[in-house]
Coordinates of C-alpha atoms in Angstrom, one line a residue:
Chain A
X1 CA 13.6 -23.7 -31.1
X2 CA 11.6 -21.0 -31.3
X3 CA 14.4 -18.0 -30.8
X4 CA 13.8 -15.7 -27.3
X5 CA 14.3 -12.5 -27.3
X6 CA 14.9 -11.2 -23.8
X7 CA 14.5 -7.8 -22.7
X8 CA 16.2 -7.2 -19.1
X9 CA 15.0 -3.9 -16.8
X10 CA 17.8 -4.0 -15.0
X11 CA 18.6 -2.6 -18.7
X12 CA 15.7 -0.6 -20.2
X13 CA 13.8 1.6 -18.9
X14 CA 10.4 0.5 -18.4
X15 CA 9.1 3.3 -21.9
X16 CA 11.9 1.6 -24.3
X17 CA 10.7 -1.8 -23.6
X18 CA 6.8 -0.3 -24.4
X19 CA 8.5 1.3 -27.9
X20 CA 10.2 -2.2 -28.7
X21 CA 7.0 -3.5 -28.3
X22 CA 4.8 -1.1 -30.4
X23 CA 7.1 -0.4 -32.7
X24 CA 10.2 -3.4 -33.2
X25 CA 8.4 -6.2 -32.4
X26 CA 5.9 -5.9 -34.4
X27 CA 8.5 -6.4 -37.2
X28 CA 9.3 -9.1 -35.7
X29 CA 7.5 -11.9 -36.9
X30 CA 7.4 -11.2 -40.4
X31 CA 11.4 -10.6 -41.2
X32 CA 13.9 -12.6 -41.6
X33 CA 14.7 -13.8 -37.8
X34 CA 12.3 -16.1 -37.6
X35 CA 12.6 -19.6 -39.7
X36 CA 10.2 -20.3 -43.0
X37 CA 9.7 -23.2 -40.2
X38 CA 8.6 -21.6 -37.7
X39 CA 6.4 -18.8 -39.9
X40 CA 4.8 -21.6 -41.5
X41 CA 4.3 -22.9 -38.1
X42 CA 2.6 -19.7 -37.2
X43 CA 4.7 -19.2 -34.6
X44 CA 4.9 -16.0 -32.5
X45 CA 7.7 -13.9 -31.4
X46 CA 8.7 -15.1 -27.9
X47 CA 10.0 -11.8 -25.0
X48 CA 11.3 -12.7 -21.9
X49 CA 10.4 -9.6 -19.5
X50 CA 13.7 -10.2 -16.8
X51 CA 14.2 -8.2 -13.7
X52 CA 10.6 -6.5 -13.5
X53 CA 11.1 -6.3 -9.5
X54 CA 7.0 -4.4 -9.7
X55 CA 7.2 -2.1 -12.1
X56 CA 4.4 -0.2 -13.6
X57 CA 3.1 0.0 -17.0
X58 CA 5.0 -2.7 -18.0
X59 CA 3.8 -4.2 -21.7
X60 CA 1.0 -2.2 -21.9
X61 CA -0.9 -1.2 -25.2
X62 CA 0.7 -3.8 -26.8
X63 CA -0.8 -4.6 -31.2
X64 CA 0.2 -7.0 -32.0
X65 CA 0.3 -11.7 -32.4
X66 CA 3.3 -12.7 -29.6
X67 CA 3.4 -14.5 -26.9
X68 CA 5.4 -12.4 -23.9
X69 CA 6.4 -13.5 -20.8
X70 CA 7.3 -11.0 -17.4
X71 CA 9.6 -13.6 -15.6
X72 CA 8.2 -12.4 -11.4
X73 CA 6.4 -9.7 -10.1
X74 CA 4.8 -7.5 -11.3
X75 CA 3.5 -3.7 -10.8
X76 CA 0.5 -1.6 -12.1
X77 CA -0.9 -1.7 -15.7
X78 CA 0.6 -5.3 -16.6
X79 CA -0.5 -5.1 -20.8
X80 CA -3.4 -3.0 -19.9
X81 CA -4.5 -1.8 -23.6
X82 CA -3.6 -5.1 -25.2
X83 CA -4.6 -6.1 -28.0
X84 CA -3.8 -9.8 -30.1
X85 CA -1.0 -10.7 -28.1
X86 CA -1.2 -13.1 -25.0
X87 CA 0.9 -12.1 -21.8
X88 CA 1.7 -13.6 -19.0
X89 CA 3.0 -12.5 -15.9
X90 CA 5.4 -15.3 -13.8
X91 CA 4.1 -13.9 -10.6
X92 CA 1.7 -11.6 -8.6
X93 CA 0.5 -7.9 -10.3
X94 CA -0.4 -5.2 -7.9
X95 CA -4.0 -2.8 -9.5
X96 CA -5.6 -3.0 -12.9
X97 CA -4.1 -5.4 -15.1
X98 CA -5.8 -6.0 -18.4
X99 CA -7.1 -2.8 -17.6
X100 CA -9.4 -2.6 -20.7
X101 CA -8.4 -4.4 -22.7
X102 CA -9.5 -5.9 -26.3
X103 CA -8.6 -8.5 -26.5
X104 CA -5.5 -11.6 -26.7
X105 CA -5.0 -13.7 -24.1
X106 CA -3.2 -11.9 -20.7
X107 CA -2.5 -14.6 -17.8
X108 CA -1.3 -14.3 -14.2
X109 CA 0.0 -17.1 -12.4
X110 CA 0.1 -16.1 -9.2
X111 CA -2.3 -13.4 -7.6
X112 CA -3.6 -10.3 -8.4
X113 CA -4.4 -6.5 -7.0
X114 CA -7.0 -4.4 -7.5
X115 CA -9.3 -3.9 -10.5
X116 CA -7.9 -6.4 -12.2
X117 CA -9.7 -6.6 -15.9
X118 CA -10.6 -2.9 -15.1
X119 CA -13.5 -1.9 -18.0
X120 CA -12.3 -5.3 -20.0
X121 CA -13.0 -4.8 -23.8
X122 CA -12.5 -8.7 -25.2
X123 CA -10.4 -11.3 -24.8
X124 CA -8.5 -13.2 -21.8
X125 CA -8.2 -12.3 -18.4
X126 CA -7.1 -15.6 -16.2
X127 CA -5.6 -15.2 -12.9
X128 CA -4.0 -18.5 -11.5
X129 CA -4.6 -17.9 -7.6
X130 CA -5.6 -14.4 -5.8
X131 CA -7.7 -11.8 -7.1
X132 CA -8.6 -8.4 -4.5
X133 CA -11.5 -6.5 -4.7
X134 CA -12.9 -4.6 -7.3
X135 CA -12.0 -7.4 -9.8
X136 CA -13.4 -6.6 -13.7
X137 CA -15.1 -3.9 -12.4
X138 CA -16.9 -1.9 -15.1
X139 CA -16.2 -5.7 -17.4
X140 CA -17.3 -4.5 -20.3
X141 CA -16.8 -8.1 -22.7
X142 CA -14.0 -9.9 -22.2
X143 CA -13.6 -13.5 -19.9
X144 CA -12.4 -12.9 -16.9
X145 CA -11.3 -16.1 -14.9
X146 CA -9.9 -16.4 -11.1
X147 CA -8.9 -19.6 -9.6
X148 CA -8.7 -18.8 -6.1
X149 CA -11.6 -16.3 -5.2
X150 CA -12.1 -12.8 -5.4
X151 CA -12.5 -9.5 -2.9
X152 CA -15.5 -7.2 -2.2
X153 CA -17.4 -5.1 -5.0
X154 CA -16.4 -7.2 -7.8
X155 CA -17.4 -7.0 -10.9
X156 CA -19.1 -3.7 -10.0
X157 CA -21.4 -2.2 -12.5
X158 CA -19.8 -4.9 -14.9
X159 CA -22.4 -4.4 -18.0
X160 CA -20.5 -7.5 -20.4
X161 CA -18.7 -9.5 -20.9
X162 CA -17.9 -13.0 -17.9
X163 CA -16.4 -13.9 -14.7
X164 CA -15.6 -17.4 -13.4
X165 CA -15.2 -17.2 -10.5
X166 CA -13.8 -20.8 -8.8
X167 CA -13.0 -19.8 -5.3
X168 CA -15.5 -17.5 -2.6
X169 CA -16.3 -13.7 -4.1
X170 CA -15.9 -10.7 -1.5
X171 CA -19.3 -9.0 -0.2
X172 CA -21.0 -7.5 -2.8
X173 CA -20.1 -9.2 -5.2
X174 CA -21.6 -7.7 -8.9
X175 CA -23.4 -4.8 -7.1
X176 CA -25.3 -2.8 -9.6
X177 CA -24.6 -5.1 -12.2
X178 CA -25.4 -4.7 -16.0
X179 CA -25.4 -7.5 -18.7
X180 CA -22.2 -9.3 -17.8
X181 CA -22.4 -12.6 -16.0
X182 CA -20.6 -13.5 -12.8
X183 CA -19.7 -17.6 -12.0
X184 CA -19.4 -18.6 -8.8
X185 CA -17.1 -22.0 -7.7
X186 CA -17.6 -21.5 -3.9
X187 CA -19.1 -19.0 -1.4
X188 CA -20.7 -15.4 -1.8
X189 CA -20.3 -14.0 0.8
X190 CA -22.8 -10.7 0.2
X191 CA -24.6 -10.1 -3.4
X192 CA -24.8 -6.5 -4.1
X193 CA -27.2 -4.1 -4.6
X194 CA -29.5 -5.6 -7.9
X195 CA -27.7 -8.4 -8.4
X196 CA -28.8 -11.4 -8.0
X197 CA -27.6 -15.9 -8.1
X198 CA -30.3 -17.2 -10.8
X199 CA -29.6 -21.6 -12.1
X200 CA -27.8 -22.5 -14.3
X201 CA -28.5 -24.2 -17.3
X202 CA -27.3 -26.7 -19.8
X203 CA -25.8 -23.2 -21.2
X204 CA -24.7 -22.2 -18.3
X205 CA -23.3 -25.1 -17.5
X206 CA -21.1 -24.8 -21.2
X207 CA -20.2 -20.9 -21.2
X208 CA -18.0 -22.7 -17.6
X209 CA -17.0 -25.3 -19.7
X210 CA -15.1 -23.3 -22.3
X211 CA -13.9 -20.4 -20.4
X212 CA -11.7 -23.8 -17.9
X213 CA -10.8 -25.8 -20.5
X214 CA -9.2 -22.3 -21.8
X215 CA -8.1 -21.5 -19.2
X216 CA -6.5 -24.8 -18.0
X217 CA -7.9 -24.9 -14.6
X218 CA -9.7 -28.5 -14.1
X219 CA -13.3 -27.6 -12.6
X220 CA -16.7 -29.2 -12.3
X221 CA -18.7 -26.3 -14.2
X222 CA -21.5 -27.7 -12.4
X223 CA -20.9 -26.9 -9.0
X224 CA -20.4 -22.9 -10.0
X225 CA -23.6 -21.0 -9.1
X226 CA -24.9 -17.9 -11.3
X227 CA -25.0 -14.6 -10.8
X228 CA -26.4 -11.6 -13.0
X229 CA -28.1 -8.9 -12.9
X230 CA -32.2 -8.3 -11.5
X231 CA -32.3 -5.5 -14.1
X232 CA -34.5 -3.1 -11.1
X233 CA -31.8 -0.3 -10.7
X234 CA -30.5 0.7 -14.9
X235 CA -34.4 0.9 -15.9
X236 CA -35.8 4.0 -14.7
X237 CA -39.9 2.9 -13.9
X238 CA -42.1 6.3 -14.3
X239 CA -43.9 5.4 -11.5
X240 CA -41.7 4.8 -9.2
X241 CA -43.4 8.1 -7.2
X242 CA -40.2 10.1 -7.6
X243 CA -38.7 8.3 -3.8
X244 CA -35.6 8.9 -3.4
Chain B
X1 CA -1.1 9.8 -3.4
X2 CA 1.5 8.7 -0.5
X3 CA 4.2 6.8 -0.4
X4 CA 3.8 3.4 3.5
X5 CA 6.4 1.6 4.2
X6 CA 7.1 -0.9 7.3
X7 CA 10.0 -3.5 8.5
X8 CA 10.2 -4.7 11.4
X9 CA 13.1 -7.2 12.4
X10 CA 13.3 -11.1 13.3
X11 CA 17.3 -11.5 13.5
X12 CA 19.5 -9.8 15.5
X13 CA 21.6 -8.9 12.0
X14 CA 18.0 -7.1 10.7
X15 CA 17.8 -5.3 13.8
X16 CA 21.6 -3.7 13.2
X17 CA 21.0 -3.2 8.9
X18 CA 17.6 -1.4 9.6
X19 CA 18.8 1.8 8.1
X20 CA 20.4 -0.6 5.1
X21 CA 16.4 -2.8 4.0
X22 CA 14.4 0.4 4.7
X23 CA 15.8 3.2 2.9
X24 CA 15.5 2.1 -0.5
X25 CA 11.9 1.7 0.8
X26 CA 11.1 5.4 1.4
X27 CA 13.2 6.9 -1.2
X28 CA 11.5 3.8 -4.0
X29 CA 8.1 5.5 -2.5
X30 CA 9.6 8.8 -2.7
X31 CA 7.9 8.5 -6.4
X32 CA 4.3 8.9 -4.0
X33 CA 5.5 10.9 -1.5
X34 CA 8.5 14.0 -3.0
X35 CA 7.5 17.0 -0.5
X36 CA 8.5 15.4 2.3
X37 CA 9.2 12.5 4.3
X38 CA 10.1 10.9 7.6
X39 CA 11.1 7.9 9.3
X40 CA 10.0 6.8 13.2
X41 CA 13.1 3.9 14.7
X42 CA 12.4 1.5 17.6
X43 CA 16.1 0.9 19.5
X44 CA 16.7 -0.7 22.9
X45 CA 14.4 1.7 25.0
X46 CA 16.1 3.2 27.7
X47 CA 16.0 3.1 31.2
X48 CA 12.7 3.7 32.9
X49 CA 13.7 6.7 34.6
X50 CA 14.4 8.3 31.0
X51 CA 12.5 10.0 28.9
X52 CA 14.0 10.4 25.2
X53 CA 12.8 12.8 22.9
X54 CA 13.5 14.0 19.4
X55 CA 13.8 18.0 18.5
X56 CA 13.0 19.6 15.4
X57 CA 15.1 23.6 15.0
X58 CA 13.4 25.2 11.8
X59 CA 17.6 26.6 11.3
X60 CA 20.0 24.2 10.7
X61 CA 22.5 26.4 12.6
X62 CA 20.7 26.0 15.2
X63 CA 22.6 26.4 18.7
X64 CA 22.0 23.0 21.0
X65 CA 24.4 23.3 23.2
X66 CA 23.5 26.8 24.1
X67 CA 20.0 24.6 24.1
X68 CA 21.0 22.3 26.2
X69 CA 22.6 24.3 28.7
X70 CA 19.7 26.0 29.6
X71 CA 17.3 22.7 30.4
X72 CA 20.5 21.4 32.3
X73 CA 20.1 25.0 34.8
X74 CA 16.2 25.0 34.5
X75 CA 15.2 21.3 34.9
X76 CA 17.9 19.7 36.0
X77 CA 18.8 16.5 35.7
X78 CA 21.3 14.0 33.8
X79 CA 20.4 15.6 30.0
X80 CA 21.9 14.8 27.0
X81 CA 21.6 16.2 23.7
X82 CA 23.0 14.4 20.5
X83 CA 22.7 16.8 17.7
X84 CA 22.0 17.0 13.7
X85 CA 21.9 20.0 13.1
X86 CA 18.5 20.4 13.4
X87 CA 17.1 17.6 14.2
X88 CA 18.0 16.1 18.0
X89 CA 18.3 13.4 20.5
X90 CA 17.2 14.8 24.2
X91 CA 18.3 11.8 26.7
X92 CA 17.8 12.5 30.5
X93 CA 15.5 11.7 34.5
X94 CA 13.0 14.8 32.9
X95 CA 9.3 14.5 33.0
X96 CA 8.0 14.5 29.8
X97 CA 4.9 17.2 30.7
X98 CA 7.2 20.1 32.3
X99 CA 9.6 19.5 29.8
X100 CA 6.4 20.2 26.6
X101 CA 5.8 22.9 28.7
X102 CA 9.0 24.4 29.7
X103 CA 9.9 24.2 25.2
X104 CA 6.8 26.1 24.2
X105 CA 7.4 28.3 26.6
X106 CA 10.8 29.3 26.3
X107 CA 11.2 27.9 22.9
X108 CA 7.9 27.8 20.9
X109 CA 9.4 27.3 17.2
X110 CA 11.1 24.3 18.6
X111 CA 8.6 21.6 17.2
X112 CA 8.6 17.8 19.6
X113 CA 8.9 15.4 17.4
X114 CA 8.6 12.2 19.8
X115 CA 8.5 11.5 23.0
X116 CA 9.4 8.2 24.3
X117 CA 12.0 5.5 26.0
X118 CA 12.5 3.7 22.2
X119 CA 11.2 5.9 19.3
X120 CA 13.3 7.9 17.0
X121 CA 11.4 10.7 14.9
X122 CA 12.6 12.1 11.3
X123 CA 10.7 14.4 9.3
X124 CA 11.0 17.1 7.1
X125 CA 10.2 18.7 4.2
X126 CA 12.1 17.7 0.8
X127 CA 12.9 14.6 -1.3
X128 CA 12.6 11.2 0.8
X129 CA 16.1 10.5 -1.4
X130 CA 17.7 13.8 0.6
X131 CA 16.0 13.4 3.5
X132 CA 17.2 10.3 4.8
X133 CA 20.7 11.5 3.0
X134 CA 21.0 14.8 5.6
X135 CA 19.8 12.8 8.6
X136 CA 22.3 9.1 8.0
X137 CA 19.1 7.6 8.2
X138 CA 21.1 4.1 6.5
X139 CA 23.3 3.9 9.7
X140 CA 19.8 4.0 11.6
X141 CA 19.6 0.3 13.9
X142 CA 16.6 -0.8 15.8
X143 CA 13.8 -3.2 16.3
X144 CA 11.2 -1.6 14.0
X145 CA 10.8 1.1 11.9
X146 CA 7.5 3.2 10.6
X147 CA 8.2 6.0 7.3
X148 CA 5.9 7.7 4.6
X149 CA 6.7 10.1 2.1
X150 CA 4.1 12.9 1.4
X151 CA 2.1 14.0 -1.9
X152 CA 0.4 16.1 0.6
X153 CA -3.9 16.7 -0.5
X154 CA -5.5 19.0 2.6
X155 CA -2.9 20.4 4.1
X156 CA -0.1 22.4 4.1
X157 CA 3.5 21.4 2.9
X158 CA 6.6 22.0 6.2
X159 CA 8.1 19.7 8.6
X160 CA 5.3 19.5 10.8
X161 CA 3.1 17.9 8.2
X162 CA 4.5 16.0 7.4
X163 CA 4.2 11.4 8.6
X164 CA 5.1 9.7 10.7
X165 CA 2.2 11.2 13.4
X166 CA 3.6 11.0 17.2
X167 CA 0.5 11.1 20.5
X168 CA 1.9 10.2 23.8
X169 CA 4.5 7.9 24.4
X170 CA 6.8 5.6 22.2
X171 CA 3.0 5.6 19.8
X172 CA 4.1 6.7 16.3
X173 CA 1.6 6.8 13.3
X174 CA 1.9 7.3 9.5
X175 CA -1.4 8.1 7.0
X176 CA -1.9 7.0 3.3
X177 CA -5.4 8.4 2.9
X178 CA -7.2 11.5 3.6
X179 CA -10.5 11.5 5.7
X180 CA -14.0 13.4 5.7
X181 CA -13.9 14.0 9.1
X182 CA -11.1 14.6 11.4
X183 CA -12.3 18.8 12.6
X184 CA -15.0 16.8 14.0
X185 CA -12.5 14.5 15.9
X186 CA -11.1 17.0 16.8
X187 CA -13.7 19.7 18.0
X188 CA -14.5 16.3 20.2
X189 CA -10.8 15.4 21.5
X190 CA -9.9 19.2 21.7
X191 CA -12.5 18.9 24.8
X192 CA -10.8 16.2 27.0
X193 CA -8.1 19.1 26.6
X194 CA -5.9 17.3 24.4
X195 CA -3.9 19.4 22.2
X196 CA -3.1 19.4 18.4
X197 CA 0.1 20.9 16.2
X198 CA -1.4 21.0 13.0
X199 CA -4.5 20.9 10.9
X200 CA -3.8 17.3 9.1
X201 CA -6.6 15.8 9.5
X202 CA -3.6 12.3 10.5
X203 CA -3.1 14.5 13.5
X204 CA -6.2 13.8 14.4
X205 CA -6.3 9.5 13.7
X206 CA -3.3 9.4 15.9
X207 CA -4.7 11.7 18.9
X208 CA -7.6 9.2 18.3
X209 CA -6.4 6.3 19.2
X210 CA -4.0 7.7 21.2
X211 CA -6.8 9.0 23.7
X212 CA -8.4 5.7 23.6
X213 CA -4.9 4.1 24.9
X214 CA -4.8 6.6 27.1
X215 CA -8.1 5.6 28.3
X216 CA -6.8 2.3 29.1
X217 CA -7.4 0.5 25.4
X218 CA -4.9 -1.7 24.3
X219 CA -4.2 -0.2 20.4
X220 CA -5.9 -3.2 18.7
X221 CA -8.9 -1.9 21.0
X222 CA -8.1 1.5 20.6
X223 CA -8.1 0.6 16.8
X224 CA -12.6 -0.9 16.4
X225 CA -13.0 2.6 17.8
X226 CA -11.1 4.1 15.1
X227 CA -13.1 2.3 12.2
X228 CA -16.3 3.5 14.0
X229 CA -15.0 6.7 14.2
X230 CA -13.5 7.7 11.6
X231 CA -14.1 8.4 8.2
X232 CA -12.4 8.6 4.9
X233 CA -10.1 6.4 2.7
X234 CA -6.6 5.6 5.1
X235 CA -4.4 2.7 4.9
X236 CA -2.7 3.8 8.6
X237 CA 0.7 2.6 9.4
X238 CA 1.2 2.5 13.1
X239 CA 4.0 1.5 16.1
X240 CA 5.1 1.1 19.6
X241 CA 7.8 -0.3 21.2
X242 CA 7.0 -3.1 20.5
X243 CA 4.7 -3.8 18.0
X244 CA 3.7 -2.8 14.6
X245 CA 0.5 -2.7 13.3
X246 CA -1.6 -2.5 9.8
X247 CA -5.1 -1.3 9.2
X248 CA -7.4 -0.1 5.8
X249 CA -10.5 0.8 5.8
X250 CA -13.7 -0.7 4.9
X251 CA -12.7 0.1 1.7
X252 CA -9.2 -0.7 0.8
X253 CA -9.2 2.3 -1.0
X254 CA -5.0 2.9 -0.5
X255 CA -3.2 0.1 -1.1
X256 CA -0.7 -1.9 0.8
X257 CA 1.3 -5.4 0.2
X258 CA 3.3 -7.0 3.0
X259 CA 5.7 -9.3 3.2
X260 CA 6.7 -11.9 6.5
X261 CA 9.5 -13.8 5.7
X262 CA 11.9 -16.0 8.7
X263 CA 14.0 -12.7 9.5
X264 CA 11.6 -9.7 9.0
X265 CA 8.0 -8.3 8.1
X266 CA 8.3 -5.7 5.6
X267 CA 5.6 -3.9 4.7
X268 CA 5.0 -1.1 1.7
X269 CA 2.5 0.5 -0.5
X270 CA 3.9 -1.0 -3.6
X271 CA 5.1 -4.3 -3.9
X272 CA 8.5 -2.4 -6.1
X273 CA 9.8 -1.0 -2.8
X274 CA 10.9 -4.6 -1.7
X275 CA 11.8 -5.7 -4.2
X276 CA 15.3 -5.3 -2.7
X277 CA 14.5 -7.0 0.1
X278 CA 16.2 -10.2 0.6
X279 CA 14.8 -13.6 -0.2
X280 CA 11.3 -11.6 -1.6
X281 CA 10.7 -13.0 -4.3
X282 CA 10.2 -16.8 -2.7
X283 CA 8.4 -15.1 0.0
X284 CA 4.8 -15.2 1.0
X285 CA 3.5 -12.2 0.1
X286 CA 0.2 -10.3 0.9
X287 CA -2.4 -8.5 -0.1
X288 CA -4.0 -6.7 3.3
X289 CA -7.6 -8.0 3.5
X290 CA -9.6 -4.4 4.9
X291 CA -10.4 -3.8 8.7
X292 CA -9.1 -6.3 9.6
X293 CA -5.9 -5.8 11.8
X294 CA -2.8 -7.2 11.3
X295 CA -0.7 -7.1 14.1
X296 CA 3.7 -8.1 14.5
X297 CA 5.7 -7.9 17.5
X298 CA 8.6 -7.9 18.7
X299 CA 10.5 -10.9 19.1
X300 CA 11.7 -9.5 22.8
X301 CA 14.9 -12.4 22.5
X302 CA 15.8 -8.9 20.2
X303 CA 15.7 -6.1 22.8

């Protein structure tokens, strides 16, 4: 059995928690606290954060391989800027979960509020239930899988990466989209400016299938619709007549 | 940034312990709004022949007994004043229009916080924790309450600019956000003879909705007109004698989270202000969607 490091937020401040995760946790994997078989088996240090009670900024800025479980509902900016760690929230999160993550996996077992995965560069964000508005806003390369629905203005100005929505998408999906790709399993309330539905190719089905498998969400990848940019908004048209 | 909180009891024990649940919500949201705070509480309504007025005096040592005597002499009738420092609740068979006129003429420094049969309003400058302590918010009982913590962005920090705002009778509103057309709304209403007390944007929203209700609209219909009239960002939480109502602007720019159990409904800007509530961890928690009117009615068994 792996040893679980329990950090209780009724005893620690958020600053103390994050200090531990930044400065002490990276040493744990190298130190003697893991048994030799664990190190050989590649087990990661395992941290459980207790009593999050909606607090903000938990497990932000991590840069070490580790499994972090947040046991309960959490607040804003959870696991922001994450690198390499796997953070799981056993509850809901507030605004901007996994904002600007670079790698690793962030999983929310419940719902996420606005701006989930905003500006995220890499890694995987899984929201098992619904995400609210502006999910994947300004996405820069991360893959986001939402088991439920997303709110309005999702993937607004998304530049790279993937947003997979198993349920419905709110209004103005993919407004001012750049080169990110959106897949929607349910209904699309409306598309934003310069977003269009396109046929699913075999490569799209494989991409959705791969992300669903990684997310542990069972859906038929062939049932998704593909939304991508028309590429008419972000190019300068010299013959547009300057009519604005 | 501001914080909003709301609570509606569904069981008698939550009516009795209303203040104990609401105060941690309000003080937690002090992080979002530390410069002033307020709370409106709706209790058992006084008889229909009576009115309940809440008053605010700028000085904490205001002489309320002299005020009571003068009021009784001038307006007559049974009057009861219960005061705590610079706040007083006045109950009497006093005509609200006459009272307001008398008050502005005789005691222009006093601020009329609320008028109605069920509503009490407390608001002041200072940290929410201190305000809650000074006015003994934890002891409050009632069917529902609406609170606000303010971080002013568009008008002065003063007790009058703090929320909740009231208009008419038994109606109050708190607002997180900022309106971009409060002056055009205000000019429109002033032409109809509606008077404003501050230059605060929220007051424009409050008076607009109350004006629609005075024209015969139900609050829900007034809010629908508000969506057309009010431009800007808003999460609005409102209460009448028997209702708690929440709406968010079309972009849902300002946060709100709600929880409903068999025992209560609670609303806040952030979940952490609800985390102390009994049974919340396994309750239905949801984020209100834009432009939808969420309305909860006080059970008639509680009043």
